[in-house]
mmCIF file of C-alpha atoms in Angstrom:
data_model
loop_
_atom_site.group_PDB
_atom_site.id
_atom_site.type_symbol
_atom_site.label_atom_id
_atom_site.label_comp_id
_atom_site.label_asym_id
_atom_site.label_seq_id
_atom_site.Cartn_x
_atom_site.Cartn_y
_atom_site.Cartn_z
ATOM 1 C CA MET A 1371 93.890 127.348 85.197
ATOM 2 C CA GLY A 1372 91.168 127.467 82.605
ATOM 3 C CA GLY A 1373 91.221 128.876 79.105
ATOM 4 C CA ARG A 1374 91.300 125.488 77.383
ATOM 5 C CA GLU A 1375 88.603 123.118 76.297
ATOM 6 C CA ALA A 1376 89.006 119.790 78.022
ATOM 7 C CA ALA A 1377 89.216 116.595 76.008
ATOM 8 C CA ARG A 1378 86.295 114.274 76.776
ATOM 9 C CA ARG A 1379 86.357 110.516 76.679
ATOM 10 C CA ARG A 1380 83.549 108.088 77.395
ATOM 11 C CA ILE A 1381 84.690 105.100 79.458
ATOM 12 C CA GLY A 1382 82.852 101.801 79.262
ATOM 13 C CA PRO A 1383 82.878 98.937 81.801
ATOM 14 C CA GLY A 1384 86.401 97.672 82.391
ATOM 15 C CA GLU A 1385 87.971 100.588 80.522
ATOM 16 C CA GLY A 1386 90.119 103.402 81.852
ATOM 17 C CA ILE A 1387 93.368 105.244 81.366
ATOM 18 C CA SER A 1388 96.865 104.742 82.717
ATOM 19 C CA PHE A 1389 98.396 106.935 85.370
ATOM 20 C CA ARG A 1390 101.196 107.784 82.924
ATOM 21 C CA GLU A 1391 98.543 109.286 80.641
ATOM 22 C CA ALA A 1392 97.144 111.340 83.535
ATOM 23 C CA LEU A 1393 100.533 112.565 84.768
ATOM 24 C CA GLY A 1394 100.879 116.330 84.459
ATOM 25 C CA LYS A 1395 97.173 116.790 83.739
ATOM 26 C CA ARG A 1396 94.005 117.751 85.548
ATOM 27 C CA VAL A 1397 91.625 114.810 85.128
ATOM 28 C CA LEU A 1398 87.958 114.749 86.167
ATOM 29 C CA ILE A 1399 86.095 111.426 86.310
ATOM 30 C CA LEU A 1400 82.315 111.858 86.082
ATOM 31 C CA GLY A 1401 79.387 109.464 86.251
ATOM 32 C CA ASP A 1402 76.163 108.433 87.932
ATOM 33 C CA VAL A 1403 75.932 106.332 91.089
ATOM 34 C CA GLY A 1404 77.571 102.927 90.770
ATOM 35 C CA ARG A 1405 79.485 103.615 87.560
ATOM 36 C CA GLY A 1406 82.923 102.900 89.013
ATOM 37 C CA LYS A 1407 84.296 106.411 89.574
ATOM 38 C CA SER A 1408 85.973 105.601 92.888
ATOM 39 C CA ARG A 1409 87.235 102.266 91.608
ATOM 40 C CA LEU A 1410 88.910 103.878 88.587
ATOM 41 C CA THR A 1411 90.408 106.575 90.815
ATOM 42 C CA ALA A 1412 91.767 103.872 93.122
ATOM 43 C CA GLU A 1413 93.247 101.996 90.165
ATOM 44 C CA LEU A 1414 95.094 105.151 89.091
ATOM 45 C CA LEU A 1415 96.279 105.695 92.660
ATOM 46 C CA ARG A 1416 97.527 102.107 92.901
ATOM 47 C CA GLU A 1417 99.411 102.510 89.634
ATOM 48 C CA ALA A 1418 101.001 105.752 90.857
ATOM 49 C CA ILE A 1419 102.124 103.968 94.030
ATOM 50 C CA ASP A 1420 103.532 101.056 92.029
ATOM 51 C CA LEU A 1421 105.470 103.519 89.872
ATOM 52 C CA GLY A 1422 107.176 104.938 92.959
ATOM 53 C CA TYR A 1423 105.347 108.246 93.371
ATOM 54 C CA SER A 1424 104.159 107.730 96.976
ATOM 55 C CA ASN A 1425 106.254 110.598 98.366
ATOM 56 C CA GLU A 1426 104.545 113.003 95.967
ATOM 57 C CA ILE A 1427 100.933 111.878 96.508
ATOM 58 C CA ALA A 1428 98.143 113.413 98.568
ATOM 59 C CA VAL A 1429 94.650 111.933 98.800
ATOM 60 C CA ILE A 1430 91.619 113.920 99.938
ATOM 61 C CA ASP A 1431 88.799 111.433 100.444
ATOM 62 C CA LEU A 1432 85.353 113.032 100.726
ATOM 63 C CA SER A 1433 83.106 110.027 100.151
ATOM 64 C CA PRO A 1434 80.053 109.652 102.425
ATOM 65 C CA ASP A 1435 80.059 105.820 102.298
ATOM 66 C CA VAL A 1436 76.274 105.380 102.515
ATOM 67 C CA ARG A 1437 74.373 102.175 101.854
ATOM 68 C CA LEU A 1438 71.108 102.462 99.901
ATOM 69 C CA PRO A 1439 68.050 100.373 100.846
ATOM 70 C CA SER A 1440 68.943 98.176 97.861
ATOM 71 C CA GLY A 1441 72.280 97.415 99.520
ATOM 72 C CA GLU A 1442 74.240 99.457 96.975
ATOM 73 C CA ILE A 1443 77.065 101.583 98.397
ATOM 74 C CA VAL A 1444 77.147 105.260 97.457
ATOM 75 C CA GLY A 1445 80.488 106.987 97.735
ATOM 76 C CA ALA A 1446 82.913 104.279 98.819
ATOM 77 C CA PRO A 1447 86.212 105.572 100.241
ATOM 78 C CA LEU A 1448 89.340 104.828 98.256
ATOM 79 C CA THR A 1449 90.660 102.737 101.137
ATOM 80 C CA ARG A 1450 88.055 100.141 100.207
ATOM 81 C CA TYR A 1451 89.972 99.485 96.994
ATOM 82 C CA VAL A 1452 93.610 100.290 97.734
ATOM 83 C CA ALA A 1453 95.853 100.377 100.810
ATOM 84 C CA ILE A 1454 96.861 103.973 101.593
ATOM 85 C CA GLY A 1455 99.579 104.633 104.127
ATOM 86 C CA PRO A 1456 102.694 106.768 104.716
ATOM 87 C CA PRO A 1457 104.384 108.489 103.021
ATOM 88 C CA ILE A 1458 101.131 109.308 101.180
ATOM 89 C CA LYS A 1459 99.301 112.253 102.748
ATOM 90 C CA TYR A 1460 95.737 111.036 103.395
ATOM 91 C CA LEU A 1461 93.083 113.489 104.556
ATOM 92 C CA ARG A 1462 89.450 112.721 105.261
ATOM 93 C CA PRO A 1463 86.822 114.561 107.331
ATOM 94 C CA SER A 1464 85.743 112.732 110.473
ATOM 95 C CA ARG A 1465 82.247 112.526 109.002
ATOM 96 C CA VAL A 1466 80.727 113.253 105.609
ATOM 97 C CA ARG A 1467 76.989 113.065 105.032
ATOM 98 C CA ALA A 1468 74.948 112.314 101.894
ATOM 99 C CA PRO A 1469 72.449 115.209 102.087
ATOM 100 C CA ARG A 1470 70.053 114.080 99.364
ATOM 101 C CA LEU A 1471 69.849 110.567 100.756
ATOM 102 C CA GLU A 1472 69.933 111.317 104.470
ATOM 103 C CA GLY A 1473 68.007 114.591 104.622
ATOM 104 C CA ARG A 1474 64.284 114.154 105.304
ATOM 105 C CA ASP A 1475 63.256 117.582 104.021
ATOM 106 C CA ARG A 1476 64.643 120.750 102.446
ATOM 107 C CA ASP A 1477 65.951 122.201 105.701
ATOM 108 C CA GLU A 1478 67.732 119.022 106.740
ATOM 109 C CA VAL A 1479 69.291 118.573 103.296
ATOM 110 C CA LEU A 1480 70.665 122.121 103.493
ATOM 111 C CA ARG A 1481 71.878 121.611 107.070
ATOM 112 C CA LEU A 1482 73.781 118.460 106.137
ATOM 113 C CA ALA A 1483 75.234 120.148 103.042
ATOM 114 C CA GLU A 1484 76.412 123.069 105.187
ATOM 115 C CA GLU A 1485 77.997 120.666 107.679
ATOM 116 C CA ASN A 1486 79.830 118.996 104.814
ATOM 117 C CA ALA A 1487 80.993 122.340 103.433
ATOM 118 C CA ARG A 1488 82.522 123.329 106.780
ATOM 119 C CA ALA A 1489 84.207 119.962 107.293
ATOM 120 C CA ILE A 1490 85.538 119.738 103.728
ATOM 121 C CA SER A 1491 86.748 123.355 103.683
ATOM 122 C CA ALA A 1492 88.661 122.646 106.893
ATOM 123 C CA ILE A 1493 90.329 119.654 105.223
ATOM 124 C CA PHE A 1494 91.247 121.747 102.173
ATOM 125 C CA ARG A 1495 92.786 124.426 104.401
ATOM 126 C CA GLU A 1496 94.673 121.802 106.392
ATOM 127 C CA TYR A 1497 96.063 120.430 103.131
ATOM 128 C CA LEU A 1498 97.228 123.881 102.034
ATOM 129 C CA ARG A 1499 98.678 124.680 105.449
ATOM 130 C CA GLU A 1500 100.641 121.441 105.783
ATOM 131 C CA GLY A 1501 102.151 121.661 102.322
ATOM 132 C CA PRO A 1502 100.615 120.444 99.055
ATOM 133 C CA ARG A 1503 101.982 117.533 97.057
ATOM 134 C CA GLY A 1504 102.675 117.362 93.347
ATOM 135 C CA ILE A 1505 100.080 114.628 92.756
ATOM 136 C CA LEU A 1506 96.599 115.067 94.190
ATOM 137 C CA PHE A 1507 93.648 112.662 94.228
ATOM 138 C CA ILE A 1508 90.206 113.855 95.381
ATOM 139 C CA ASN A 1509 87.445 111.307 95.831
ATOM 140 C CA ASP A 1510 83.826 112.542 95.520
ATOM 141 C CA VAL A 1511 84.439 116.255 94.963
ATOM 142 C CA SER A 1512 80.688 116.733 94.362
ATOM 143 C CA LEU A 1513 80.065 116.889 98.122
ATOM 144 C CA HIS A 1514 81.998 120.159 98.292
ATOM 145 C CA LEU A 1515 80.053 121.676 95.421
ATOM 146 C CA HIS A 1516 76.703 121.440 97.236
ATOM 147 C CA ARG A 1517 77.503 124.440 99.456
ATOM 148 C CA GLY A 1518 81.280 124.918 99.451
ATOM 149 C CA GLU A 1519 83.331 127.571 97.677
ATOM 150 C CA LEU A 1520 84.599 126.649 94.223
ATOM 151 C CA GLY A 1521 87.443 129.147 94.650
ATOM 152 C CA LEU A 1522 88.903 127.207 97.574
ATOM 153 C CA LEU A 1523 88.819 123.979 95.563
ATOM 154 C CA ILE A 1524 90.510 125.703 92.608
ATOM 155 C CA LEU A 1525 93.221 126.995 94.951
ATOM 156 C CA VAL A 1526 93.836 123.445 96.175
ATOM 157 C CA LEU A 1527 94.066 122.151 92.604
ATOM 158 C CA SER A 1528 96.405 124.947 91.552
ATOM 159 C CA GLU A 1529 99.065 123.661 93.956
ATOM 160 C CA ALA A 1530 99.378 120.269 92.236
ATOM 161 C CA ASP A 1531 101.053 119.344 88.962
ATOM 162 C CA THR A 1532 98.720 116.348 88.548
ATOM 163 C CA SER A 1533 95.133 116.324 89.828
ATOM 164 C CA ILE A 1534 92.779 113.360 89.518
ATOM 165 C CA LEU A 1535 89.275 113.974 90.816
ATOM 166 C CA ASN A 1536 85.977 112.176 90.613
ATOM 167 C CA GLY A 1537 82.467 113.460 91.096
ATOM 168 C CA TYR A 1538 78.819 112.638 90.691
ATOM 169 C CA CYS A 1539 77.084 113.609 87.465
ATOM 170 C CA GLY A 1540 73.833 111.872 86.665
ATOM 171 C CA SER A 1541 70.136 111.541 87.373
ATOM 172 C CA ARG A 1542 69.781 109.017 90.212
ATOM 173 C CA LEU A 1543 70.415 111.587 92.934
ATOM 174 C CA SER A 1544 68.753 114.572 91.268
ATOM 175 C CA GLU A 1545 65.934 114.781 93.850
ATOM 176 C CA ASP A 1546 67.144 117.250 96.478
ATOM 177 C CA LYS A 1547 63.832 117.983 98.253
ATOM 178 C CA GLY A 1548 63.725 121.542 96.989
ATOM 179 C CA SER A 1549 67.070 122.515 98.506
ATOM 180 C CA GLY A 1550 68.683 123.588 95.225
ATOM 181 C CA ILE A 1551 71.915 121.716 95.879
ATOM 182 C CA SER A 1552 71.559 119.557 92.746
ATOM 183 C CA GLU A 1553 71.327 122.609 90.494
ATOM 184 C CA ARG A 1554 74.297 124.235 92.219
ATOM 185 C CA GLU A 1555 76.277 121.009 91.945
ATOM 186 C CA ARG A 1556 75.615 120.784 88.188
ATOM 187 C CA ALA A 1557 76.564 124.416 87.599
ATOM 188 C CA LEU A 1558 79.783 124.283 89.612
ATOM 189 C CA MET A 1559 80.728 120.912 88.149
ATOM 190 C CA GLY A 1560 80.493 122.587 84.754
ATOM 191 C CA ASP A 1561 82.750 125.401 85.943
ATOM 192 C CA LEU A 1562 85.181 122.854 87.344
ATOM 193 C CA ALA A 1563 85.154 120.867 84.097
ATOM 194 C CA ASP A 1564 86.173 124.022 82.222
ATOM 195 C CA ARG A 1565 89.420 123.965 84.194
ATOM 196 C CA MET A 1566 90.287 120.356 83.380
ATOM 197 C CA ASP A 1567 92.549 118.880 80.712
ATOM 198 C CA LEU A 1568 90.707 115.575 80.431
ATOM 199 C CA ILE A 1569 87.169 114.551 81.408
ATOM 200 C CA LEU A 1570 86.343 110.851 81.630
ATOM 201 C CA GLU A 1571 82.621 110.097 81.467
ATOM 202 C CA MET A 1572 81.767 106.745 83.004
ATOM 203 C CA GLY A 1573 79.144 105.071 80.821
#
């Protein structure tokens, strides 16, 4: 993986790509909170199912599913938008936290990020142990980048012919209470983007 410069495409409201266009590629969907990253990912998953690829699909859903004081949902799971059942392999940690939103101070933000890293890494290893699929969807990969190992994520991606991921990239969650996870997230998201074929930026 790597060695190529990814194509970038800005996606406006109601726009997207087809699953056929994503097939055989590594696609990263980026955007701020509420831009429709999970919804677009779910639309691509639904299209893949409709095209008969269910036996080849794995979904790793890492969304925290947190409601802001405004009522806005941050990190909705893909199951909110599309029915996911056998034969699709669906993996999700028993609990994922939103460190920047839930942590009251630096230490708590780091503790929650570490808890996420352990839970997500366990899911990644379970996926590798049970046998990867040719088509992989990962919802909210940013949560892993707070404290998790990029190398483990790259290993997971290397096992799939088609990878469709989404992750946070924006300003609304930049405040991390001095924990440094936002800076690490930005840096590793850049490293991850360097390994993609196509980057969709949700405008």
